[in-house]
PDB file of C-alpha atoms and ligand atoms in Angstrom:
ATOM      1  CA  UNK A   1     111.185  80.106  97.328  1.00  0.00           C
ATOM      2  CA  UNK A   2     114.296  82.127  97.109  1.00  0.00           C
ATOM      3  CA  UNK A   3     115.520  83.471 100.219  1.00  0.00           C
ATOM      4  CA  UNK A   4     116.321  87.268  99.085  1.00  0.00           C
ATOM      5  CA  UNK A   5     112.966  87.665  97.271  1.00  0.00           C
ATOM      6  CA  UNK A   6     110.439  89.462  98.981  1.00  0.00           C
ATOM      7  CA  UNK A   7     107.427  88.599  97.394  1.00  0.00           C
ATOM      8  CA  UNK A   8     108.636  85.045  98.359  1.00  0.00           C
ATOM      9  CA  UNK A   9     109.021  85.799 102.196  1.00  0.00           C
ATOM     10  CA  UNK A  10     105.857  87.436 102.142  1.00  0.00           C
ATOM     11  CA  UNK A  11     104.181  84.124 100.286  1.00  0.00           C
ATOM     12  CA  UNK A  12     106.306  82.240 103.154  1.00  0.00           C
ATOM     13  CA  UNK A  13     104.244  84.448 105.863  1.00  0.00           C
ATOM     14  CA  UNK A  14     107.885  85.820 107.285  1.00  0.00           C
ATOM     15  CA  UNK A  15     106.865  89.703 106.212  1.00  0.00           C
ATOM     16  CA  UNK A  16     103.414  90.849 106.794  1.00  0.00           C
ATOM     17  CA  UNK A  17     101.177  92.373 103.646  1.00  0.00           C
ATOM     18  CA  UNK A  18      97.440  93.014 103.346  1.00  0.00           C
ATOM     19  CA  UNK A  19      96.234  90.087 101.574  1.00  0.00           C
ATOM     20  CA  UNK A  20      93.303  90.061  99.598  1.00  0.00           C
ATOM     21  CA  UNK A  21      93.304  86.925  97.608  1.00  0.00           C
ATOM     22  CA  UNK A  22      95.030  83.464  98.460  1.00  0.00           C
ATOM     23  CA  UNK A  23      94.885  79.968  96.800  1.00  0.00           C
ATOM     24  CA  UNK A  24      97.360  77.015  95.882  1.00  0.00           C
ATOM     25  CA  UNK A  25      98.567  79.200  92.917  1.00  0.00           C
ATOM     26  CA  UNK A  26      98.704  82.844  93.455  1.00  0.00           C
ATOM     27  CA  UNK A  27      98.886  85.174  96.264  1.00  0.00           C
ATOM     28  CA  UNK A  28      97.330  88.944  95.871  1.00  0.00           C
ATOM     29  CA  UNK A  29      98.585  92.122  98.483  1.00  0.00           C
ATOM     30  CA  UNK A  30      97.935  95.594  98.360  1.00  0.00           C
ATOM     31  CA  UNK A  31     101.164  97.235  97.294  1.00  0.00           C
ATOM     32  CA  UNK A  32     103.074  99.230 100.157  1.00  0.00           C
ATOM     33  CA  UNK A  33     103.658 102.360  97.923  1.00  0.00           C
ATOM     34  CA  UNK A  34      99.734 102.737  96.125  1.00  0.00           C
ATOM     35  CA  UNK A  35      99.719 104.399  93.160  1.00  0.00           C
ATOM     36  CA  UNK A  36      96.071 104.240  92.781  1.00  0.00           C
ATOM     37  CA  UNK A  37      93.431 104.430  95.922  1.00  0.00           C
ATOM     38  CA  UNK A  38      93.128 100.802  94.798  1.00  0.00           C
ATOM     39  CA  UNK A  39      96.539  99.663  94.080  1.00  0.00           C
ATOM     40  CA  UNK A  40      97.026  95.340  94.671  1.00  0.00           C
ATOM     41  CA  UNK A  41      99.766  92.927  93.051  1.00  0.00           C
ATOM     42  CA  UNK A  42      98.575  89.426  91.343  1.00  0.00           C
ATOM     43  CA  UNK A  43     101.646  87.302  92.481  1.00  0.00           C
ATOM     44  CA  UNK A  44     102.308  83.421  91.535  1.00  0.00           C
ATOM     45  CA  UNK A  45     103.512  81.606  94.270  1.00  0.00           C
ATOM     46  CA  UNK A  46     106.254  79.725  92.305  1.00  0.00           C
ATOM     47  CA  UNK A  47     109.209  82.226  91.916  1.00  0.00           C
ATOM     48  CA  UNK A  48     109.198  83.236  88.556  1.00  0.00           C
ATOM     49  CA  UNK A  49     111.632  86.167  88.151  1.00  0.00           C
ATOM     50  CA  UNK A  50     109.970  87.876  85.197  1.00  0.00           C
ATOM     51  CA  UNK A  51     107.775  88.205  82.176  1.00  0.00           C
ATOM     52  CA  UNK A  52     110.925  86.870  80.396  1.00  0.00           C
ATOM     53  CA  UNK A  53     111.365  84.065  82.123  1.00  0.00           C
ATOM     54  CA  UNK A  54     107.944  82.452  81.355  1.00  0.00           C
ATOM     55  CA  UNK A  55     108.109  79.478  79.532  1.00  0.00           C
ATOM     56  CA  UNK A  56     105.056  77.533  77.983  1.00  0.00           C
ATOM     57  CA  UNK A  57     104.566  75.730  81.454  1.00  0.00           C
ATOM     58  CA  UNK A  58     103.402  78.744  82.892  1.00  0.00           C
ATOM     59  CA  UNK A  59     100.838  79.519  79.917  1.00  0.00           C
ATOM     60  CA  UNK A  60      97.566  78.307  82.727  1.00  0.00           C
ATOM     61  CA  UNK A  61      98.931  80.159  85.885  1.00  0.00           C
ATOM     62  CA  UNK A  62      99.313  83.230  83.393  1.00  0.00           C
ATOM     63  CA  UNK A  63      95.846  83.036  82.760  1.00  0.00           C
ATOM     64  CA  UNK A  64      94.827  82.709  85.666  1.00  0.00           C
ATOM     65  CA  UNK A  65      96.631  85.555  86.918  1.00  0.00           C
ATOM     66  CA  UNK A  66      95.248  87.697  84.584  1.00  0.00           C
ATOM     67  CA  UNK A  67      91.108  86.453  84.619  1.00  0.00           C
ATOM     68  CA  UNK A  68      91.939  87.213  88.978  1.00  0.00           C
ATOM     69  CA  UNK A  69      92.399  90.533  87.901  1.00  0.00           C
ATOM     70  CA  UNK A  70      88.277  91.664  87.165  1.00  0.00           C
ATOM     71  CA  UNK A  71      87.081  89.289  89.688  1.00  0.00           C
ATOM     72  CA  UNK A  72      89.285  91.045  92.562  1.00  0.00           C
ATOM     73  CA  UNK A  73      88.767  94.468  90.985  1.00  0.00           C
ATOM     74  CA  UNK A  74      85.167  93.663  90.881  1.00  0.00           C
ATOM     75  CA  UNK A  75      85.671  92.969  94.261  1.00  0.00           C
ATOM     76  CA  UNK A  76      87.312  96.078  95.698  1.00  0.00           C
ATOM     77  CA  UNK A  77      84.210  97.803  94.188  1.00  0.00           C
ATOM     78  CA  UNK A  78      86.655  98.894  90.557  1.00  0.00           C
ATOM     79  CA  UNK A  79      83.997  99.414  87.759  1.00  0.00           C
ATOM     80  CA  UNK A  80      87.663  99.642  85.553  1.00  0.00           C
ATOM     81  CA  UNK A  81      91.147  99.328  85.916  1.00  0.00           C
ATOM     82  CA  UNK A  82      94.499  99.479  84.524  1.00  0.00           C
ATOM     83  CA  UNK A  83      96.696  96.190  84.373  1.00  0.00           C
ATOM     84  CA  UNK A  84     100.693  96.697  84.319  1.00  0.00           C
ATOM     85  CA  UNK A  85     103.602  94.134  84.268  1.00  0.00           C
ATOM     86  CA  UNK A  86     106.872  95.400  84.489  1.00  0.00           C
ATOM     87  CA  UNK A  87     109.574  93.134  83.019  1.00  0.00           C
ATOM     88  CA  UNK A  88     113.604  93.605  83.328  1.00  0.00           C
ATOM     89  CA  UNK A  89     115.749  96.500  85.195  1.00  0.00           C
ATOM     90  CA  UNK A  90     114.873  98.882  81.805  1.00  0.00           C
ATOM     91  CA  UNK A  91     110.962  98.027  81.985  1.00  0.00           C
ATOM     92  CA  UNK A  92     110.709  99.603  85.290  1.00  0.00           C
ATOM     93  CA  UNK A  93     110.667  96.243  87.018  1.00  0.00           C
ATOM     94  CA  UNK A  94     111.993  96.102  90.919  1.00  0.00           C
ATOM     95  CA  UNK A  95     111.103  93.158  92.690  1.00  0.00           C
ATOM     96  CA  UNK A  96     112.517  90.141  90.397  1.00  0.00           C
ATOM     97  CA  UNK A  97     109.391  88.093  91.066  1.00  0.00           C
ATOM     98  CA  UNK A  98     106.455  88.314  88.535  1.00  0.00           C
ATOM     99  CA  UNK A  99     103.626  89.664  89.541  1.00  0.00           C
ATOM    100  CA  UNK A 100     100.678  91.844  87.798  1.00  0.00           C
ATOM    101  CA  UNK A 101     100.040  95.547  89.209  1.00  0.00           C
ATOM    102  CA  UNK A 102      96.255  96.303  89.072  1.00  0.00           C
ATOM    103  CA  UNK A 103      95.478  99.872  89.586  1.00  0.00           C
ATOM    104  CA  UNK A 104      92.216 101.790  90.001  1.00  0.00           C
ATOM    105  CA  UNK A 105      90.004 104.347  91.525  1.00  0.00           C
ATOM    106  CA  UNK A 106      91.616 107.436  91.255  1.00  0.00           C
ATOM    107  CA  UNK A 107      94.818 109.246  92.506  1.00  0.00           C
ATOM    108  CA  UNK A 108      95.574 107.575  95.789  1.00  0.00           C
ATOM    109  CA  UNK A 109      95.248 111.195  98.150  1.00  0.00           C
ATOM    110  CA  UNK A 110      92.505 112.654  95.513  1.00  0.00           C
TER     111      UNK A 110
HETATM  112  P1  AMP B   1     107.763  96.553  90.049  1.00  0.00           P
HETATM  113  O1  AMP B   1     108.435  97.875  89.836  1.00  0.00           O
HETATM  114  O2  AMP B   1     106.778  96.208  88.973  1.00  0.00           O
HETATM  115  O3  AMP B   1     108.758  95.444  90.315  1.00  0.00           O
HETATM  116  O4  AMP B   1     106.870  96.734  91.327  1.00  0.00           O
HETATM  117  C1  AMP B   1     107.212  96.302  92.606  1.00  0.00           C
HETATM  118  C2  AMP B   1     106.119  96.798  93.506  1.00  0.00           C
HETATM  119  O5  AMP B   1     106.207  96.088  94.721  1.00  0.00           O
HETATM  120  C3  AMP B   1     106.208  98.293  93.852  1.00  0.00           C
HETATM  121  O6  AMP B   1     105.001  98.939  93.458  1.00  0.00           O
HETATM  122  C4  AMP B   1     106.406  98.293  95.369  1.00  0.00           C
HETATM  123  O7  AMP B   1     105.739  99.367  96.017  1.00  0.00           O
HETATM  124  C5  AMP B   1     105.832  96.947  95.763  1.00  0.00           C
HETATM  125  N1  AMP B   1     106.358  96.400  96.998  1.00  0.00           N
HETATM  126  C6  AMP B   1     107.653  96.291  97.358  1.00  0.00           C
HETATM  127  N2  AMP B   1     107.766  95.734  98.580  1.00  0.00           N
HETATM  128  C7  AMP B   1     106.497  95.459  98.997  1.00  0.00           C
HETATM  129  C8  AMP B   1     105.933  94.884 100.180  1.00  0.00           C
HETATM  130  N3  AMP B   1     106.714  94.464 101.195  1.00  0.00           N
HETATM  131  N4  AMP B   1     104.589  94.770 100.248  1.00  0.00           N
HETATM  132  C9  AMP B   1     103.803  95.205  99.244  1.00  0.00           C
HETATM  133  N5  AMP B   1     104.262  95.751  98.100  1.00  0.00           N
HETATM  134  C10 AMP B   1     105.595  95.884  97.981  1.00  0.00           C
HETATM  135 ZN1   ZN B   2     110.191  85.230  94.863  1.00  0.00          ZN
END
């Protein structure tokens, strides 16, 4: 838990977010700007601050994250998706807490 992270004070219940998916490990919310008409974000519960910061500790919750990501798209009724992790400042990345975007479908107003 770190106290300016969002993600984190959403895991910690203080901010609200449409859940979709909780266990011991991972959390999974619909993101508050949708890109997609399906638009959720695959978020560990430890904070990790990025891709980069991974170490081989993580290799199982990694995995896991990803193998969530067909079962909840399956879920939200996605016959296919698109996966995206954004990693440091110059990959796009603005919430310092990993998580996996899964996107699908269609253009969110289409
Ligand atoms: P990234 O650029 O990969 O760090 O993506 C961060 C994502 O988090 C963006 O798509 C934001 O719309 C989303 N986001 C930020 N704050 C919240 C929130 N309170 N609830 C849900 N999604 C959020
Ligand atoms: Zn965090």
């Amino acid at each position: 838990m770190t106290d300016a992270c969002i993600f984190c004070k959403i895991i910690a219940g203080d901010i609200p977010a449409t859940k979709i998916y909780e266990d011991n490990d991972v959390i999974v919310f619909n993101d508050i700007k949708p890109m997609a008409k399906t638009h959720f974000l695959i978020v560990p519960k430890e904070h990790i601050e990025s891709l980069k910061s991974c170490e081989d500790a993580h290799q199982a919750l990694l995995g896991k994250m990803l193998l969530l990501a067909p079962k909840l798209a399956a879920e939200q009724g996605l016959k296919g998706f698109k996966t995206l992790i954004n990693t440091g400042r110059e990959g796009g990345q603005e919430v310092f807490h990993i998580h996996v975007h899964v996107f699908g479908g269609g253009e969110p107003n289409s």
